[in-house]
PDB file of C-alpha atoms and ligand atoms in Angstrom:
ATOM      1  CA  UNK G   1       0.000   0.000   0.000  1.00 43.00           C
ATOM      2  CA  UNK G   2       1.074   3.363  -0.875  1.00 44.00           C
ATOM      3  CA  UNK G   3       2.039   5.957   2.020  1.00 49.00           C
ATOM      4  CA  UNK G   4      -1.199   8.074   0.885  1.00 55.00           C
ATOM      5  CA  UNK G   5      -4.013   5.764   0.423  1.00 69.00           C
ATOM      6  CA  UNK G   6      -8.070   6.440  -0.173  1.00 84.00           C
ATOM      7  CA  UNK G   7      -9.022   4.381   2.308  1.00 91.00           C
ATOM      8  CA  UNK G   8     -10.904   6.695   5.545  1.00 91.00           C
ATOM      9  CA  UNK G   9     -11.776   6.029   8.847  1.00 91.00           C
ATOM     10  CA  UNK G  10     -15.129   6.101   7.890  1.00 91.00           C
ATOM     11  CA  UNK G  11     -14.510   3.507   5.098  1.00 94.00           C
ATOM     12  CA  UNK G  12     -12.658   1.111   8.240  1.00 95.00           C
ATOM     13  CA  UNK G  13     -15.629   1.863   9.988  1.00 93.00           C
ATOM     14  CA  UNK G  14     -18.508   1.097   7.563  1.00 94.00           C
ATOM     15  CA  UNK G  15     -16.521  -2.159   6.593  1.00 96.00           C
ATOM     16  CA  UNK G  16     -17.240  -3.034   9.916  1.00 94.00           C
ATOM     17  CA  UNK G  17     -20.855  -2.493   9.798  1.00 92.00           C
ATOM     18  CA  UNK G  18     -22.086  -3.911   6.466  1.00 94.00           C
ATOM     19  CA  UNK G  19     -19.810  -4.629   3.316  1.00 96.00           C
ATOM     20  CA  UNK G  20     -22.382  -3.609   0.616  1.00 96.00           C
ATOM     21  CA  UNK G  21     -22.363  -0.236   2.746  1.00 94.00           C
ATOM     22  CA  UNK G  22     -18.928   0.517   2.319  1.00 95.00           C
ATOM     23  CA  UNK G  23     -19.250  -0.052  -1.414  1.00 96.00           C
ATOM     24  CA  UNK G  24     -22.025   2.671  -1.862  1.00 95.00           C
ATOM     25  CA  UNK G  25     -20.316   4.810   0.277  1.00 94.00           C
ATOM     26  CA  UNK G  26     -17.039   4.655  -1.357  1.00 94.00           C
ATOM     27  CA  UNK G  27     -18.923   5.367  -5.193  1.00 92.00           C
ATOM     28  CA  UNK G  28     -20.080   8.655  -3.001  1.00 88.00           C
ATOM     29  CA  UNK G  29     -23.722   7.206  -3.449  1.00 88.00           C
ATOM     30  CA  UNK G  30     -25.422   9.297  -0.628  1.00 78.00           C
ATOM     31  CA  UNK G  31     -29.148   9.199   0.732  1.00 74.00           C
ATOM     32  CA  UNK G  32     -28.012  10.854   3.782  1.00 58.00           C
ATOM     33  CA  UNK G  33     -30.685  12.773   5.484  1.00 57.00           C
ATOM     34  CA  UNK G  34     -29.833  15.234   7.946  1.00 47.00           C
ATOM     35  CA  UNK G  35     -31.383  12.969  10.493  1.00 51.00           C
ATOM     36  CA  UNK G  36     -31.668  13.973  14.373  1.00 53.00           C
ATOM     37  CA  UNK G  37     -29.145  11.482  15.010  1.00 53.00           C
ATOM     38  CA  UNK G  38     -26.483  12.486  12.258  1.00 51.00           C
ATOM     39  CA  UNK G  39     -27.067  16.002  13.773  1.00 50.00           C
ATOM     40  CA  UNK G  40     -26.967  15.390  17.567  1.00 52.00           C
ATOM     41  CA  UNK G  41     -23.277  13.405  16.172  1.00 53.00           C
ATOM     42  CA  UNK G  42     -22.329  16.236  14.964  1.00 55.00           C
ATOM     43  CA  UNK G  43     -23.162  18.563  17.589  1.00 53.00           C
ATOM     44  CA  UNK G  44     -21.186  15.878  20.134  1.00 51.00           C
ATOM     45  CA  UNK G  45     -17.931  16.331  17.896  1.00 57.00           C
ATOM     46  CA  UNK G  46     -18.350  20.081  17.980  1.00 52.00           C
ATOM     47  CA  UNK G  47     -18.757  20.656  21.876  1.00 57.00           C
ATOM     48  CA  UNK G  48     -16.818  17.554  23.562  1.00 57.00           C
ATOM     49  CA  UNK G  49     -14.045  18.347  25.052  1.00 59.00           C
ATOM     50  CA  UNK G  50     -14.280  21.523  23.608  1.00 56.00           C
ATOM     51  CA  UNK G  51     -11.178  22.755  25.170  1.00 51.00           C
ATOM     52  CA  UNK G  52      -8.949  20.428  23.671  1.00 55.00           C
ATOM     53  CA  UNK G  53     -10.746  20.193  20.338  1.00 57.00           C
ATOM     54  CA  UNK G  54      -8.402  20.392  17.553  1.00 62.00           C
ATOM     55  CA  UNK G  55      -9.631  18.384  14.615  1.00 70.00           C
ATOM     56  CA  UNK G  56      -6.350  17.667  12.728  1.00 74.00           C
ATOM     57  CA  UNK G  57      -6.235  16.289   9.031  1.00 78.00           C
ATOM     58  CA  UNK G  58      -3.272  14.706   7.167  1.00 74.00           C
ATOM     59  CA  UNK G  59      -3.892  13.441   3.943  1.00 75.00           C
ATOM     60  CA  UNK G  60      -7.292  11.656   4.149  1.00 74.00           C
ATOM     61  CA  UNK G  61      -7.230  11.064   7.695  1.00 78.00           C
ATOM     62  CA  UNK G  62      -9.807  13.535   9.550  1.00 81.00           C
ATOM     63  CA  UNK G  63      -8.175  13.152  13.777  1.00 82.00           C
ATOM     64  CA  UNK G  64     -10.705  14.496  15.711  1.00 81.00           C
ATOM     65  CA  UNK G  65      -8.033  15.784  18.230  1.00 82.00           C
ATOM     66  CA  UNK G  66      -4.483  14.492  18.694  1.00 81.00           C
ATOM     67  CA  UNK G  67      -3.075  15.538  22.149  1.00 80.00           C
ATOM     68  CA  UNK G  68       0.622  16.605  21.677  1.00 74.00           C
ATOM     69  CA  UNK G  69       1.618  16.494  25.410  1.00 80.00           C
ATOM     70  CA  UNK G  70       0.766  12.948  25.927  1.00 85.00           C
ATOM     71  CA  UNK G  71       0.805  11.390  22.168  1.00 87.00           C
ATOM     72  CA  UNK G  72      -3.035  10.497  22.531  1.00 92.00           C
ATOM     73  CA  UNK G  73      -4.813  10.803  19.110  1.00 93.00           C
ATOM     74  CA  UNK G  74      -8.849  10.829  20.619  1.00 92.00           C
ATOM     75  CA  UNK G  75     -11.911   9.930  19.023  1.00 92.00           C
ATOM     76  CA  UNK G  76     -14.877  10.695  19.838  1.00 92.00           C
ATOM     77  CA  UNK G  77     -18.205   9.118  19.463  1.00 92.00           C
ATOM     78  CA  UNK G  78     -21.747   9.258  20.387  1.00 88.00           C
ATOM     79  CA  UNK G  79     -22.413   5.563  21.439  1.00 90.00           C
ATOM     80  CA  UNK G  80     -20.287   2.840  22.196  1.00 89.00           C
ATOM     81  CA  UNK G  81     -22.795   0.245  20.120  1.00 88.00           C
ATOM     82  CA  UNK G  82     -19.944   0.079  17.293  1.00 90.00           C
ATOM     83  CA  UNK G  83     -17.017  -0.415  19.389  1.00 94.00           C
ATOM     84  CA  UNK G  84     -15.332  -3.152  17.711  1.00 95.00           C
ATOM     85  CA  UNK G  85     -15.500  -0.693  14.294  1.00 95.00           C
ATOM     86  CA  UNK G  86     -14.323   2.560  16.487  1.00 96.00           C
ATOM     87  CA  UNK G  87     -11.303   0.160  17.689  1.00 97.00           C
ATOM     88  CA  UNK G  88     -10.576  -0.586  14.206  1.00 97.00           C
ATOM     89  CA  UNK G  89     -10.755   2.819  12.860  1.00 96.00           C
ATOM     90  CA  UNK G  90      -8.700   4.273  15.443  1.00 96.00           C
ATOM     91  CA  UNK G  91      -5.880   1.370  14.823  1.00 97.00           C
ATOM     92  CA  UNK G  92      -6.310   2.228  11.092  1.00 96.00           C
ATOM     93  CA  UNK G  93      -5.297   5.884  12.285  1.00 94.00           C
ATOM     94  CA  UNK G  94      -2.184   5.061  14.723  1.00 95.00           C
ATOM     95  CA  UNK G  95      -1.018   2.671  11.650  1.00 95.00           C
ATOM     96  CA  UNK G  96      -0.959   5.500   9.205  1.00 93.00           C
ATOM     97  CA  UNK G  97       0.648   7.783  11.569  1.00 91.00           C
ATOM     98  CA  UNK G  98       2.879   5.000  12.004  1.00 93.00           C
ATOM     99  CA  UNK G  99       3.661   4.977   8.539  1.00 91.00           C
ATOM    100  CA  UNK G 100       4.275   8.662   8.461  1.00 88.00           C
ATOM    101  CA  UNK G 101       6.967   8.002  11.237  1.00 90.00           C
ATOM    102  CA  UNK G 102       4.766   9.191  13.938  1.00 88.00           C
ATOM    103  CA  UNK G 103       5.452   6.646  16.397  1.00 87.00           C
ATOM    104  CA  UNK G 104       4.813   6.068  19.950  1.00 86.00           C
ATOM    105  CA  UNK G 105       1.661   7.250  20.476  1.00 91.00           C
ATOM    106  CA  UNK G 106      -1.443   5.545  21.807  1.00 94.00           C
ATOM    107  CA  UNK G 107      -5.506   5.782  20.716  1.00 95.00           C
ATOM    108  CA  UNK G 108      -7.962   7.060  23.025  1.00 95.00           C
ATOM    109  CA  UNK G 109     -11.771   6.257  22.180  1.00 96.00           C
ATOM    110  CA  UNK G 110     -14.472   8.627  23.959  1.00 94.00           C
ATOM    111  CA  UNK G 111     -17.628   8.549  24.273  1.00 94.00           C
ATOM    112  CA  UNK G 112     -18.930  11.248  26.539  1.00 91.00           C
ATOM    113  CA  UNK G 113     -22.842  10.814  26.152  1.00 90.00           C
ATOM    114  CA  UNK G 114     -21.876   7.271  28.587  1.00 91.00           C
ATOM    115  CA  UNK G 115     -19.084   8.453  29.889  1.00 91.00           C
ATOM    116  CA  UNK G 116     -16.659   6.226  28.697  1.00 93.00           C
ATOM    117  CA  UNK G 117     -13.096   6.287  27.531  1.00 95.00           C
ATOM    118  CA  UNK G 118     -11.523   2.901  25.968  1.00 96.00           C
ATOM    119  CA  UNK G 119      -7.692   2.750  25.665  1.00 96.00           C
ATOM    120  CA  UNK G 120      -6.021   1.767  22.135  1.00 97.00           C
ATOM    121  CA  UNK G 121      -2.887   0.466  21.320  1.00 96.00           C
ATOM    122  CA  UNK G 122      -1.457  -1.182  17.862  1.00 97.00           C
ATOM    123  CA  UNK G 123       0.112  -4.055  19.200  1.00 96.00           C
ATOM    124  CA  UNK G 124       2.046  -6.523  16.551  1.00 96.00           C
ATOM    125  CA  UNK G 125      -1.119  -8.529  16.092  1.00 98.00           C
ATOM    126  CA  UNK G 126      -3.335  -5.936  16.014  1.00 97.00           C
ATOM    127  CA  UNK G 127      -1.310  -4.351  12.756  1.00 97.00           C
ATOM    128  CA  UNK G 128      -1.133  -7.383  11.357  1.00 98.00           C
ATOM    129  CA  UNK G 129      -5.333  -8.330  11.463  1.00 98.00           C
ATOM    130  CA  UNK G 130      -5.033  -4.496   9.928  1.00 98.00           C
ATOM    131  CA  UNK G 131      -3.562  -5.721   6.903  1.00 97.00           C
ATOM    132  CA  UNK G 132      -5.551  -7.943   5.954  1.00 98.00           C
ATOM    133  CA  UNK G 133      -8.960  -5.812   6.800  1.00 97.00           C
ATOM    134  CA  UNK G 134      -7.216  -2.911   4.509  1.00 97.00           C
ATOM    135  CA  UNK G 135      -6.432  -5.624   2.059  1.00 96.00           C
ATOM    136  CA  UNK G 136     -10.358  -6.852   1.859  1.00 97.00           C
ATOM    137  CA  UNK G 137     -11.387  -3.398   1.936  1.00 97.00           C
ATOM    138  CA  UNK G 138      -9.241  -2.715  -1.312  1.00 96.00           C
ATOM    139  CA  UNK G 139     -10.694  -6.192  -2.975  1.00 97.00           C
ATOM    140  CA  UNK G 140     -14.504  -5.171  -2.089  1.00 97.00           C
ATOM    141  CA  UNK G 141     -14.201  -1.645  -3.131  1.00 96.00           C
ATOM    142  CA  UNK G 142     -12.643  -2.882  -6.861  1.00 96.00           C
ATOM    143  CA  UNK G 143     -15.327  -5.303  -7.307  1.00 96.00           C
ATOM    144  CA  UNK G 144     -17.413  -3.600  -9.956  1.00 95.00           C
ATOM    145  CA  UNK G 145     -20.938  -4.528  -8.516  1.00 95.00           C
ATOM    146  CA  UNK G 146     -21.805  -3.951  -4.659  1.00 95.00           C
ATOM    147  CA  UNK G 147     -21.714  -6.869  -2.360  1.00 96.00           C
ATOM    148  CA  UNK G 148     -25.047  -8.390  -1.568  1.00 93.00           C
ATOM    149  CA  UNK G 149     -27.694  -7.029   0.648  1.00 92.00           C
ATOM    150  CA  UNK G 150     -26.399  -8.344   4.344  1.00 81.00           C
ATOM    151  CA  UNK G 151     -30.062  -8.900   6.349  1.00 76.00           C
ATOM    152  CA  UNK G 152     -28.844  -7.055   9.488  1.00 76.00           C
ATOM    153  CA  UNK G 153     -32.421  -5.555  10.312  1.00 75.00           C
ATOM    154  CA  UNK G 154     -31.712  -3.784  13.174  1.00 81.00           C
ATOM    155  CA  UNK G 155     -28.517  -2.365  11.354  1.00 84.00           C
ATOM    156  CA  UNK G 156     -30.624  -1.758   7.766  1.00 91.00           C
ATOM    157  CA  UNK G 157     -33.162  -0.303   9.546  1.00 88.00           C
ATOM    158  CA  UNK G 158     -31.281   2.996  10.912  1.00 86.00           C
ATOM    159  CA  UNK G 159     -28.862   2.560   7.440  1.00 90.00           C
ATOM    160  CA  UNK G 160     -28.912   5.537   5.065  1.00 90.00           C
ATOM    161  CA  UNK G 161     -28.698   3.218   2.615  1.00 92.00           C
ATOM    162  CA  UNK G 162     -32.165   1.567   3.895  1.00 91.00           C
ATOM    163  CA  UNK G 163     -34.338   2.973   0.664  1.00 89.00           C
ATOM    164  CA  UNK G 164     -31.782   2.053  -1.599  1.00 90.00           C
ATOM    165  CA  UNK G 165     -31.730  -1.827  -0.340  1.00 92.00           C
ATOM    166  CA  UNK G 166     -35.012  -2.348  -0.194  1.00 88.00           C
ATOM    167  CA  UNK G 167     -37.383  -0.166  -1.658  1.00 80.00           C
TER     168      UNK G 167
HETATM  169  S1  LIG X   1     -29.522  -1.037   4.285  1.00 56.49           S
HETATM  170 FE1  LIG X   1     -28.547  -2.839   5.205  1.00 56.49          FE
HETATM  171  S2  LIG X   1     -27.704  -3.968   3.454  1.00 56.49           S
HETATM  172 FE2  LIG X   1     -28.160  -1.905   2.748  1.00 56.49          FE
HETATM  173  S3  LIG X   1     -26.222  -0.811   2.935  1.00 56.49           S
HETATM  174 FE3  LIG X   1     -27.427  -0.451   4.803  1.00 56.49          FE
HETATM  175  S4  LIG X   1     -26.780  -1.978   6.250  1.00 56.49           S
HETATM  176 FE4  LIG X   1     -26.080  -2.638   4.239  1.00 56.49          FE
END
């Protein structure tokens, strides 16, 4: 893989959700309404830890803040339902800063609406599992049709794909 790649967090975490999902989303197909959920998100990102708020971007990679003193790149979130795909995007993050020599530093997941802050760390293993999700990703997005509908119902039924699947 190249140093600058087109692969997002977002992308790691819609892979996570629903394969056919990422697909759509990667051919910037969009039925996204401005739902009350998309906007209370945003309105978490905006006034969480407000203080220490400074959204970074390199390349593709949106950081929602990246804490110099202590090397802790955070990310914050609105619920912890997704956690395994939060893990994974902020591993995708620490591997790319990685890449860009930026070494050293640890992930921070935060969910203030619960609460909760989960520690994350790109151990040997975990970088390795990485690979191979980025490599999937790359062999799902260059597949010229999108991957079947996955019957997740309680998944479709919040999806902003939901009209598209099945109406
Ligand atoms: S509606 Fe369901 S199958 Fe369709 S993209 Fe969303 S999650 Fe995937």
């Amino acid at each position: 893989m190249n140093e600058k790649s087109h692969i997002t967090g977002t992308l790691i975490n819609y892979y996570f959700h629903c394969h056919r999902q990422l697909w759509l989303f990667h051919r910037h197909i969009k039925c996204e309404q401005e739902s009350d959920t998309v906007y209370l998100g945003k309105v978490i990102h905006e006034h969480s830890y407000e203080r220490e708020h400074k959204e970074l971007e390199i390349d593709e990679l949106k950081l929602d803040f990246f804490d110099l003193r202590d090397g802790v790149l955070h990310e914050v979130k609105k619920s912890d339902k997704w956690r395994e795909a939060h893990e994974w995007q902020v591993l995708y993050y620490l591997y790319m800063l990685k890449k860009k020599g930026i070494d050293n530093i640890r992930g921070e997941l935060n969910y203030p609406m619960v609460r909760q802050t989960v520690s994350v760390e790109l151990t040997p293993e975990k970088e390795t599992a990485l690979q191979q999700v980025i490599q999937h990703i790359e062999d799902i997005l260059a597949q010229k049709l999108p991957p079947p509908i996955e019957v997740r119902k309680s998944l479709c039924r919040t999806c902003s794909y939901y009209e598209l699947c099945y109406i």
